Amino acid sequence: MEITVQQNTPVVLEKEKFLWDFAPAPEAKNIAKIEKKYGLFIGGKFVEPRSGKYFKTINPSTLEELSEVAKSEGKDVDYAMKAAHTAYEKYWKKMPASERGKYLFRIARLIQEKSRELAVIESMDGGKPIRESRDFDIPTAAAHFFYYAGWADKLKYAFPGKQAKPLGVAAQIIPWNFPLLMAAWKIAPALACGNTVVLKPAETTPLTALKLAQIIQEADLPAGVVNIITGFGDCGASMVNHPIPAKIAFTGSTEVGKIIQRAVAGTNKKLTLELGGKAAHIILDDAAVDQAVEGVVNGIFFNQGHVCCAGSRLFLQENIAEEFLQKLKLRIQTLVIGDPLDKNTDIGAINSKEQLGKIQGYIELAHQEGLEVYQPDLPVPSKGFFCKPTLLIGASQSNRVVQEEIFGPVLAVQTFRTLEEVIEKANNTPYGLSAGVWTDKGAKIFQLTTSMKSGVVWANTYNQFDPTSPFGGYKESGFGREGGIHGLLPYVSLS
Ligand code: NAP
Ligand code: MG
């Protein structure tokens, strides 16, 4: 159905004219084999935590309890580090690189084989729509293992003229927004380079990492090469402060990243930090407007805004701002919020009650600061943690909602007149992870991409990922790159 929107004409959405209700299309839950209780995966086996403690992980869309997982504390961390160290010295560093590669290929294939189950568990444990976990998270996790499997015996081509040696044990800490994918980003390059690993998933999304532990067992990886321990922030801190790891890899908030950087200062530990973001999404007046609207929706709403590189600051060139906003409002009135397992769902559940509270706090703040807060009239489930897509219109650089990371489906909208002005505004943030630009002029794309302090700048698209492409930040978004040849560097010493 064609929808014509004229400039300066307010859009009235007549639902019955072009919207219809979709029949629910839920993915079957029974494919997900979730155990009642999980121990810690250390030395190739699931073991009871020395702490004796467990905690629950819930489904944020139904509040149903999914499982109990072990809570590791200092002694458990020590045990895992020693297991990783023994595996490094005994087997892994001595193994021919081509053999190491075979294990990675095996893990990749097993992820593919179990992709449907992994996608369902990811959506149940974290709240993200099944379309995202099925079509993006799980296939991209497998692709990372395939990609780095290929590098294992080719490191001399990655670093010509140099000898690349593994570092030893890598301690890896990941967040809740892409649980299995972040585990793959971390584990695959570490193993390819000959290191062993202790990985901690986030406390709200431990299940796919524990499923990965079972896959690793099935792949017959030598015991202790990968250890997966569940726990809270204190467990992450014990990992960072433990004397064994030679390398710390952290993805998460800038706040915790700073604590880790201080803890590592003065030690020999190598560090990479992948931290927060506040991406500028810039629409120039010569952009293909309909495609750009879709890009903006994809950039911030399809994933509940739970993406470090989410396009959370929208910059509209002044002469198209009104038309663009009308179309954007119209589009977000058609989004489906609800059951993450339903294939119709665009916006799933917010990951936790705390995160929902934080997002609502920012929306309230925007209201108090005098911004226009626009939310479409959409049905929202009464149970679970949900948030409507939200536009904060008329924002300016000084608003906190423009400066701070919200990590929710909330888009701050500003306008600009010239490229110089938007470059200055886009760069006026402590972060520098990603950005997007929409225009039909290649020269403008190059002017913007070369002037913006962002690790990634997408042009006429948004949120595209590939294992061959490096990803990482500037400024308070962290340092080091993951993905591509660049992603090998943090896991080797060169001589
Ligand atoms: P977070 O609170 O920083 O937590 C990240 C991980 O660190 C979790 O496993 C957490 O455990 C653990 N942790 C907490 N305190 C710690 C400490 N003192 N020492 C060591 N580890 C500690 O971040 P989050 O809320 O899970 O994730 C959202 C953030 O991640 C956002 O800021 C987002 O931008 C960022 N992110 C960045 C990227 C990137 O590539 N740049 C990618 C994804 C996400 P608990 O779960 O038990 O708290
Ligand atoms: Mg959960």
Coordinates of C-alpha atoms and ligand atoms in Angstrom, one line a residue:
M1 CA 0.0 0.0 0.0
E2 CA 1.4 3.4 -1.0
I3 CA 1.5 6.0 1.7
T4 CA 2.0 9.6 0.4
V5 CA 3.3 12.0 2.9
Q6 CA 3.4 15.7 1.9
Q7 CA 5.7 18.1 3.6
N8 CA 4.0 20.2 6.3
T9 CA 1.0 17.9 6.3
P10 CA 0.5 16.1 9.6
V11 CA 0.4 12.4 9.3
V12 CA -2.7 10.7 10.5
L13 CA -2.4 6.9 10.8
E14 CA -5.5 5.2 9.8
K15 CA -4.8 1.7 11.0
E16 CA -7.6 -0.1 9.2
K17 CA -6.4 1.4 5.9
F18 CA -3.1 -0.4 5.7
L19 CA -2.3 -2.3 8.8
W20 CA -3.5 -5.7 9.7
D21 CA -3.0 -8.0 12.6
F22 CA -0.6 -10.8 12.1
A23 CA -1.4 -14.2 13.4
P24 CA 1.1 -15.2 16.1
A25 CA 4.0 -17.2 14.7
P26 CA 6.0 -18.3 17.8
E27 CA 9.1 -20.4 17.5
A28 CA 8.6 -23.7 19.4
K29 CA 10.1 -23.6 22.9
N30 CA 10.5 -27.4 23.2
I31 CA 13.6 -27.4 21.1
A32 CA 15.4 -25.7 23.9
K33 CA 17.0 -28.2 26.3
I34 CA 17.7 -26.1 29.4
E35 CA 18.9 -27.9 32.5
K36 CA 17.5 -27.0 35.9
K37 CA 21.0 -26.3 37.2
Y38 CA 24.4 -25.6 35.7
G39 CA 27.8 -25.9 37.4
L40 CA 31.0 -24.2 36.2
F41 CA 32.7 -25.5 33.1
I42 CA 36.3 -25.9 34.3
G43 CA 38.9 -28.4 33.1
G44 CA 36.5 -29.9 30.5
K45 CA 33.8 -30.8 33.1
F46 CA 30.9 -29.2 34.7
V47 CA 31.8 -28.8 38.4
E48 CA 30.0 -27.6 41.5
P49 CA 31.1 -24.1 42.5
R50 CA 33.4 -23.9 45.5
S51 CA 31.3 -21.1 46.8
G52 CA 28.4 -23.6 46.9
K53 CA 26.1 -20.7 45.6
Y54 CA 23.8 -20.5 42.7
F55 CA 21.7 -17.8 41.2
K56 CA 18.6 -17.7 38.9
T57 CA 18.4 -16.6 35.3
I58 CA 14.9 -15.5 34.1
N59 CA 13.1 -14.9 30.8
P60 CA 12.7 -11.1 30.9
S61 CA 9.6 -11.3 28.7
T62 CA 7.6 -13.7 31.0
L63 CA 9.6 -13.4 34.2
E64 CA 9.7 -17.2 34.3
E65 CA 12.7 -18.8 35.9
L66 CA 14.8 -20.7 33.3
S67 CA 17.6 -22.2 35.3
E68 CA 20.0 -21.8 38.2
V69 CA 23.6 -21.2 37.4
A70 CA 26.7 -21.4 39.7
K71 CA 27.9 -18.2 41.3
S72 CA 31.7 -18.2 41.1
E73 CA 33.8 -16.4 43.6
G74 CA 37.5 -16.0 44.2
K75 CA 38.4 -19.7 44.7
D76 CA 36.4 -20.8 41.6
V77 CA 38.2 -18.1 39.5
D78 CA 41.5 -19.4 40.8
Y79 CA 40.6 -23.0 39.9
A80 CA 39.5 -22.0 36.4
M81 CA 42.7 -19.9 35.8
K82 CA 44.9 -22.8 36.9
A83 CA 43.0 -25.2 34.6
A84 CA 43.5 -22.8 31.7
H85 CA 47.2 -22.5 32.5
T86 CA 47.7 -26.2 32.7
A87 CA 46.0 -26.8 29.4
Y88 CA 48.1 -24.0 27.8
E89 CA 51.4 -25.5 29.0
K90 CA 50.5 -29.2 28.5
Y91 CA 48.6 -29.2 25.2
W92 CA 47.6 -26.1 23.5
K93 CA 50.8 -24.2 23.0
K94 CA 52.5 -27.4 21.7
M95 CA 49.7 -28.4 19.3
P96 CA 50.4 -27.8 15.6
A97 CA 48.4 -24.8 14.5
S98 CA 46.6 -26.7 11.8
E99 CA 45.3 -29.1 14.5
R100 CA 44.1 -26.1 16.6
G101 CA 42.2 -24.9 13.5
K102 CA 40.4 -28.2 13.2
Y103 CA 38.9 -27.8 16.6
L104 CA 37.7 -24.3 15.7
F105 CA 36.1 -25.6 12.5
R106 CA 34.4 -28.4 14.6
I107 CA 32.9 -25.8 17.1
A108 CA 31.7 -23.7 14.2
R109 CA 29.9 -26.6 12.6
L110 CA 28.3 -27.7 15.9
I111 CA 27.0 -24.1 16.4
Q112 CA 25.5 -24.3 12.9
E113 CA 23.9 -27.7 13.7
K114 CA 22.4 -26.5 16.9
S115 CA 21.6 -23.0 15.6
R116 CA 17.8 -23.3 16.1
E117 CA 18.1 -24.3 19.7
L118 CA 20.7 -21.7 20.4
A119 CA 18.6 -19.0 18.9
V120 CA 15.5 -20.0 21.0
I121 CA 17.6 -20.0 24.2
E122 CA 19.2 -16.7 23.3
S123 CA 15.8 -15.1 22.9
M124 CA 14.4 -16.7 26.1
D125 CA 17.3 -15.8 28.3
G126 CA 18.0 -12.3 27.0
G127 CA 14.6 -11.1 25.5
K128 CA 15.8 -10.3 22.0
P129 CA 13.5 -11.1 19.0
I130 CA 14.0 -14.5 17.5
R131 CA 14.4 -12.8 14.1
E132 CA 17.6 -11.2 15.4
S133 CA 19.0 -14.3 17.3
R134 CA 18.1 -16.6 14.4
D135 CA 19.3 -14.4 11.5
F136 CA 22.1 -12.5 13.1
D137 CA 23.5 -13.6 16.5
I138 CA 23.9 -17.4 15.9
P139 CA 25.0 -17.4 12.2
T140 CA 27.5 -14.6 12.9
A141 CA 28.9 -16.5 15.9
A142 CA 29.5 -19.6 13.7
A143 CA 31.0 -17.3 11.1
H144 CA 33.5 -16.0 13.6
F145 CA 34.7 -19.5 14.5
F146 CA 35.0 -20.4 10.8
Y147 CA 36.9 -17.3 10.0
Y148 CA 39.4 -17.6 12.8
A149 CA 39.7 -21.4 12.2
G150 CA 41.1 -20.4 8.9
W151 CA 43.7 -18.1 10.4
A152 CA 45.1 -20.6 13.0
D153 CA 47.8 -22.0 10.7
K154 CA 48.3 -18.8 8.6
L155 CA 49.5 -16.4 11.3
K156 CA 52.8 -15.8 9.4
Y157 CA 50.7 -14.3 6.6
A158 CA 48.9 -12.1 9.1
F159 CA 52.2 -10.7 10.5
P160 CA 54.7 -11.0 7.6
G161 CA 58.3 -11.1 8.6
K162 CA 57.4 -11.6 12.3
Q163 CA 56.9 -14.5 14.5
A164 CA 53.6 -14.5 16.3
K165 CA 53.5 -16.3 19.7
P166 CA 50.5 -16.9 22.0
L167 CA 50.3 -14.9 25.2
G168 CA 49.1 -17.7 27.6
V169 CA 45.7 -17.5 29.4
A170 CA 43.1 -14.9 28.3
A171 CA 40.5 -13.7 30.8
Q172 CA 37.4 -12.6 28.9
I173 CA 34.4 -10.8 30.2
I174 CA 31.3 -10.1 28.1
P175 CA 27.9 -8.2 28.4
W176 CA 24.3 -9.3 27.9
N177 CA 23.3 -7.8 24.6
F178 CA 24.9 -10.4 22.3
P179 CA 25.8 -13.3 24.6
L180 CA 26.8 -16.1 22.2
L181 CA 28.2 -13.7 19.6
M182 CA 30.4 -11.9 22.1
A183 CA 31.7 -15.3 23.4
A184 CA 32.6 -16.2 19.8
W185 CA 34.3 -12.8 19.2
K186 CA 36.4 -13.4 22.2
I187 CA 37.1 -17.2 22.2
A188 CA 37.7 -17.8 18.4
P189 CA 40.7 -15.4 17.9
A190 CA 42.2 -16.3 21.3
L191 CA 42.2 -20.1 20.5
A192 CA 43.4 -19.5 16.9
C193 CA 46.5 -17.8 18.2
G194 CA 47.2 -20.6 20.7
N195 CA 45.9 -19.1 23.9
T196 CA 43.6 -20.7 26.4
V197 CA 40.6 -19.0 27.9
V198 CA 38.5 -18.3 31.0
L199 CA 35.3 -16.6 29.9
K200 CA 32.5 -15.0 32.1
P201 CA 29.1 -14.2 30.5
A202 CA 26.9 -11.5 32.0
E203 CA 24.7 -12.6 34.9
T204 CA 21.4 -12.1 33.1
T205 CA 22.4 -14.1 30.0
P206 CA 24.6 -17.1 30.9
L207 CA 22.7 -19.9 29.1
T208 CA 24.1 -19.8 25.6
A209 CA 27.6 -19.6 26.9
L210 CA 26.9 -22.8 29.0
K211 CA 25.4 -24.4 25.8
L212 CA 28.7 -23.4 24.1
A213 CA 30.5 -25.2 26.9
Q214 CA 28.6 -28.4 26.0
I215 CA 29.4 -27.8 22.3
I216 CA 33.1 -27.5 23.3
Q217 CA 32.9 -30.8 25.2
E218 CA 31.3 -32.4 22.2
A219 CA 34.0 -31.0 19.9
D220 CA 36.5 -32.9 22.2
L221 CA 38.6 -29.8 22.8
P222 CA 41.4 -30.7 25.2
A223 CA 40.2 -30.2 28.8
G224 CA 40.9 -26.7 30.2
V225 CA 41.5 -24.9 26.9
V226 CA 38.2 -23.1 27.3
N227 CA 36.7 -22.6 30.8
I228 CA 33.3 -20.8 31.3
I229 CA 32.4 -19.5 34.7
T230 CA 29.2 -17.7 35.6
G231 CA 29.0 -15.0 38.3
F232 CA 28.6 -11.4 39.1
G233 CA 30.8 -8.3 38.8
D234 CA 33.0 -9.5 41.7
C235 CA 33.8 -12.6 39.7
G236 CA 34.9 -10.4 36.7
A237 CA 37.0 -8.3 39.1
S238 CA 38.7 -11.5 40.5
M239 CA 39.5 -12.6 36.9
V240 CA 41.1 -9.2 36.1
N241 CA 43.1 -9.2 39.3
H242 CA 44.3 -12.8 39.1
P243 CA 48.0 -13.2 38.5
I244 CA 47.7 -15.9 35.8
P245 CA 46.0 -14.2 32.8
A246 CA 48.4 -12.5 30.4
K247 CA 45.5 -10.9 28.5
I248 CA 42.3 -9.3 29.6
A249 CA 39.5 -8.8 27.0
F250 CA 36.5 -6.9 28.2
T251 CA 33.2 -5.8 26.5
G252 CA 30.8 -3.8 28.5
S253 CA 30.2 -0.4 30.0
T254 CA 32.7 2.5 30.0
E255 CA 32.3 2.7 33.8
V256 CA 33.5 -0.9 34.4
G257 CA 36.1 -0.6 31.6
K258 CA 37.7 2.3 33.5
I259 CA 37.9 0.2 36.7
I260 CA 39.5 -2.6 34.7
Q261 CA 42.0 -0.2 33.1
R262 CA 43.1 1.1 36.6
A263 CA 43.4 -2.5 37.9
V264 CA 45.6 -3.6 35.0
A265 CA 47.8 -0.5 35.1
G266 CA 51.4 -1.3 36.1
T267 CA 51.0 -5.0 35.2
N268 CA 52.2 -6.8 32.1
K269 CA 48.7 -7.8 31.1
K270 CA 47.6 -6.9 27.6
L271 CA 44.2 -5.2 27.6
T272 CA 41.4 -4.6 25.0
L273 CA 38.3 -2.7 26.0
E274 CA 35.1 -2.6 23.8
L275 CA 32.9 -0.1 25.7
G276 CA 29.8 2.1 25.3
G277 CA 28.7 4.3 22.4
K278 CA 26.4 7.1 21.4
A279 CA 26.3 6.8 17.6
A280 CA 25.4 9.7 15.4
H281 CA 23.0 8.7 12.6
I282 CA 23.2 11.5 10.0
I283 CA 20.6 12.1 7.2
L284 CA 21.5 14.6 4.5
D285 CA 18.8 16.2 2.4
D286 CA 19.8 14.3 -0.7
A287 CA 19.3 10.9 1.0
A288 CA 16.8 8.3 -0.1
V289 CA 14.4 9.1 2.6
D290 CA 12.4 5.9 2.8
Q291 CA 15.5 3.7 2.9
A292 CA 17.0 6.0 5.5
V293 CA 13.9 5.8 7.7
E294 CA 14.2 2.0 7.6
G295 CA 17.9 2.3 8.4
V296 CA 17.2 4.5 11.4
V297 CA 14.5 2.0 12.7
N298 CA 17.0 -0.9 12.2
G299 CA 19.7 1.1 13.9
I300 CA 17.9 1.8 17.2
F301 CA 14.5 0.0 17.5
F302 CA 14.8 -3.5 16.1
N303 CA 17.1 -4.6 18.9
Q304 CA 15.5 -2.6 21.8
G305 CA 18.5 -0.3 21.4
H306 CA 20.6 -2.9 23.2
V307 CA 23.5 -2.4 20.9
C308 CA 26.7 -0.5 21.8
C309 CA 26.7 0.9 18.2
A310 CA 23.0 1.7 18.2
G311 CA 22.2 4.9 16.2
S312 CA 20.9 6.7 19.2
R313 CA 21.5 10.3 18.1
L314 CA 19.6 11.2 14.9
F315 CA 20.8 14.3 13.0
L316 CA 18.4 15.5 10.3
Q317 CA 19.3 18.2 7.8
E318 CA 16.9 21.0 8.5
N319 CA 15.1 21.2 5.2
I320 CA 14.0 17.5 5.3
A321 CA 13.5 17.2 9.0
E322 CA 9.8 17.6 9.1
E323 CA 9.1 15.2 6.3
F324 CA 11.6 12.7 7.7
L325 CA 10.0 12.9 11.2
Q326 CA 6.6 12.4 9.8
K327 CA 7.6 9.2 8.0
L328 CA 9.6 8.0 11.0
K329 CA 6.6 8.4 13.3
L330 CA 4.4 6.6 10.8
R331 CA 6.9 3.7 10.6
I332 CA 7.3 3.2 14.3
Q333 CA 3.5 3.0 14.7
T334 CA 3.7 -0.2 12.7
L335 CA 6.3 -1.9 14.9
V336 CA 5.3 -5.0 16.8
I337 CA 6.4 -5.2 20.5
G338 CA 6.0 -8.4 22.4
D339 CA 6.9 -12.1 22.7
P340 CA 10.6 -12.4 21.6
L341 CA 9.9 -15.9 20.3
D342 CA 7.2 -14.6 17.9
K343 CA 8.7 -14.2 14.4
N344 CA 6.5 -11.1 13.9
T345 CA 8.1 -9.3 16.8
D346 CA 10.3 -6.3 16.0
I347 CA 11.0 -5.1 19.6
G348 CA 11.4 -7.8 22.3
A349 CA 11.9 -7.5 26.0
I350 CA 14.3 -5.2 27.8
N351 CA 17.0 -7.4 29.3
S352 CA 16.4 -6.7 33.0
K353 CA 14.2 -4.7 35.4
E354 CA 17.2 -2.5 36.2
Q355 CA 17.8 -1.7 32.6
L356 CA 14.2 -0.9 32.0
G357 CA 14.3 1.5 35.1
K358 CA 17.3 3.2 33.7
I359 CA 15.7 3.7 30.3
Q360 CA 12.5 5.1 31.8
G361 CA 14.5 7.4 34.0
Y362 CA 16.1 8.9 30.9
I363 CA 12.7 9.3 29.2
E364 CA 11.4 11.1 32.3
L365 CA 14.5 13.3 32.3
A366 CA 14.0 14.3 28.7
H367 CA 10.4 15.3 29.5
Q368 CA 11.6 17.4 32.5
E369 CA 14.2 19.0 30.2
G370 CA 11.4 20.2 27.9
L371 CA 11.9 17.8 24.9
E372 CA 9.0 16.5 23.0
V373 CA 8.6 12.8 24.0
Y374 CA 6.9 10.8 21.2
Q375 CA 5.8 7.2 21.7
P376 CA 3.4 5.5 19.3
D377 CA 0.1 4.1 20.5
L378 CA 1.1 0.4 20.5
P379 CA 0.0 -2.5 22.6
V380 CA 2.6 -3.6 25.1
P381 CA 2.4 -6.9 27.0
S382 CA 1.4 -6.3 30.7
K383 CA 3.9 -8.8 32.0
G384 CA 7.7 -8.6 31.5
F385 CA 10.0 -5.7 30.8
F386 CA 9.0 -3.8 27.7
C387 CA 9.5 -0.3 26.4
K388 CA 7.9 1.5 23.5
P389 CA 10.0 3.0 20.7
T390 CA 10.6 6.6 21.8
L391 CA 11.6 9.7 20.0
L392 CA 13.0 12.7 21.9
I393 CA 12.4 15.6 19.6
G394 CA 14.1 19.0 19.7
A395 CA 17.1 17.8 21.6
S396 CA 20.3 19.8 21.8
Q397 CA 24.0 19.0 22.6
S398 CA 23.6 19.9 26.3
N399 CA 20.8 17.5 27.0
R400 CA 21.9 14.5 29.1
V401 CA 20.0 12.2 26.8
V402 CA 22.3 13.3 24.0
Q403 CA 25.5 12.9 26.0
E404 CA 24.9 9.7 27.9
E405 CA 24.4 6.1 26.7
I406 CA 20.8 5.0 27.3
F407 CA 21.0 1.5 25.9
G408 CA 17.3 1.3 25.1
P409 CA 14.9 2.0 22.2
V410 CA 15.2 5.8 22.6
L411 CA 16.3 8.1 19.8
A412 CA 17.3 11.7 20.5
V413 CA 16.5 13.9 17.4
Q414 CA 18.5 17.0 16.4
T415 CA 18.7 19.1 13.3
F416 CA 21.6 20.7 11.4
R417 CA 22.2 22.9 8.4
T418 CA 25.8 22.3 7.1
L419 CA 28.2 19.3 7.0
E420 CA 30.7 21.3 9.2
E421 CA 28.0 21.8 11.8
V422 CA 26.9 18.1 11.9
I423 CA 30.5 16.9 12.0
E424 CA 31.2 19.1 15.1
K425 CA 28.0 17.9 16.8
A426 CA 28.5 14.3 16.0
N427 CA 32.0 14.4 17.4
N428 CA 31.0 16.3 20.5
T429 CA 30.6 13.2 22.7
P430 CA 33.0 11.2 24.9
Y431 CA 32.3 8.1 22.8
G432 CA 33.5 7.1 19.3
L433 CA 32.3 3.7 18.4
S434 CA 30.1 4.0 15.3
A435 CA 28.1 6.3 13.1
G436 CA 25.9 6.2 10.0
V437 CA 25.4 8.6 7.1
W438 CA 22.8 8.7 4.4
T439 CA 23.3 10.7 1.2
D440 CA 23.5 10.0 -2.5
K441 CA 26.9 11.8 -2.9
G442 CA 30.0 9.7 -2.5
A443 CA 32.1 12.9 -1.9
K444 CA 29.9 13.7 1.2
I445 CA 30.3 10.2 2.5
F446 CA 34.1 10.5 2.3
Q447 CA 34.0 13.9 3.9
L448 CA 32.0 12.6 6.8
T449 CA 33.8 9.3 7.3
T450 CA 37.2 10.9 7.4
S451 CA 36.0 13.7 9.8
M452 CA 34.2 11.6 12.3
K453 CA 36.0 10.0 15.3
S454 CA 34.2 6.7 15.1
G455 CA 35.6 3.2 14.8
V456 CA 32.9 2.3 12.2
V457 CA 31.0 4.6 9.9
W458 CA 28.2 2.9 7.8
A459 CA 27.1 4.7 4.6
N460 CA 23.6 4.2 3.3
T461 CA 23.2 1.2 5.6
Y462 CA 23.5 0.5 9.4
N463 CA 24.5 -2.3 11.8
Q464 CA 26.3 -4.5 9.2
F465 CA 28.8 -6.9 10.6
D466 CA 31.2 -9.4 9.1
P467 CA 34.0 -11.5 10.8
T468 CA 36.5 -10.2 8.3
S469 CA 35.9 -6.6 9.3
P470 CA 37.5 -5.0 12.4
F471 CA 35.3 -3.3 15.0
G472 CA 36.2 -1.1 17.9
G473 CA 36.2 2.4 19.4
Y474 CA 37.9 5.7 19.8
K475 CA 37.9 7.8 23.0
E476 CA 35.8 6.4 25.8
S477 CA 34.4 3.7 23.5
G478 CA 37.6 1.8 24.2
F479 CA 40.7 0.5 22.4
G480 CA 41.8 -2.5 20.4
R481 CA 40.0 -4.1 17.5
E482 CA 38.0 -7.3 17.3
G483 CA 37.3 -9.0 14.0
G484 CA 39.4 -9.3 10.9
I485 CA 43.2 -9.6 10.9
H486 CA 43.2 -6.8 13.4
G487 CA 41.4 -9.1 15.9
L488 CA 44.4 -11.4 16.0
L489 CA 46.9 -8.8 17.2
P490 CA 45.6 -8.5 20.8
Y491 CA 46.2 -12.3 21.3
V492 CA 49.9 -12.5 20.1
S493 CA 53.3 -11.2 21.0
L494 CA 55.4 -10.4 17.9
S495 CA 59.1 -10.9 17.6
Ligands
NAP1 P1 28.7 -4.0 32.4 O1 27.9 -3.7 33.5 O2 30.0 -3.2 32.2 O3 29.1 -5.6 32.4 C1 29.9 -6.2 31.5 C2 30.4 -7.5 32.1 O4 31.4 -7.1 33.1 C3 29.4 -8.4 32.8 O5 29.8 -9.7 32.6 C4 29.5 -7.9 34.2 O6 29.1 -8.9 35.1 C5 31.0 -7.7 34.3 N1 31.4 -6.8 35.4 C6 30.7 -6.0 36.2 N2 31.5 -5.3 37.1 C7 32.7 -5.7 36.9 C8 34.0 -5.4 37.5 N3 34.1 -4.5 38.5 N4 35.1 -6.0 37.0 C9 35.0 -6.9 36.0 N5 33.9 -7.3 35.4 C10 32.7 -6.7 35.8 O7 28.0 -3.8 31.0 P2 26.6 -4.4 30.6 O8 25.5 -3.6 31.3 O9 26.5 -5.9 30.8 O10 26.5 -4.2 29.0 C11 26.2 -3.0 28.4 C12 27.4 -2.2 28.0 O11 28.2 -2.9 27.2 C13 27.0 -1.0 27.3 O12 27.7 0.1 27.8 C14 27.4 -1.3 25.8 O13 27.7 -0.1 25.1 C15 28.6 -2.1 26.1 N6 28.9 -2.9 24.9 C16 30.0 -2.6 24.1 C17 30.3 -3.3 23.0 C18 31.4 -3.0 22.1 O14 31.8 -3.8 21.3 N7 32.0 -1.8 22.2 C19 29.5 -4.4 22.6 C20 28.4 -4.8 23.4 C21 28.1 -4.0 24.6 P3 27.5 -8.8 35.6 O15 26.7 -9.2 34.4 O16 27.4 -9.8 36.7 O17 27.3 -7.4 36.1
MG2 MG 18.1 -14.2 31.7

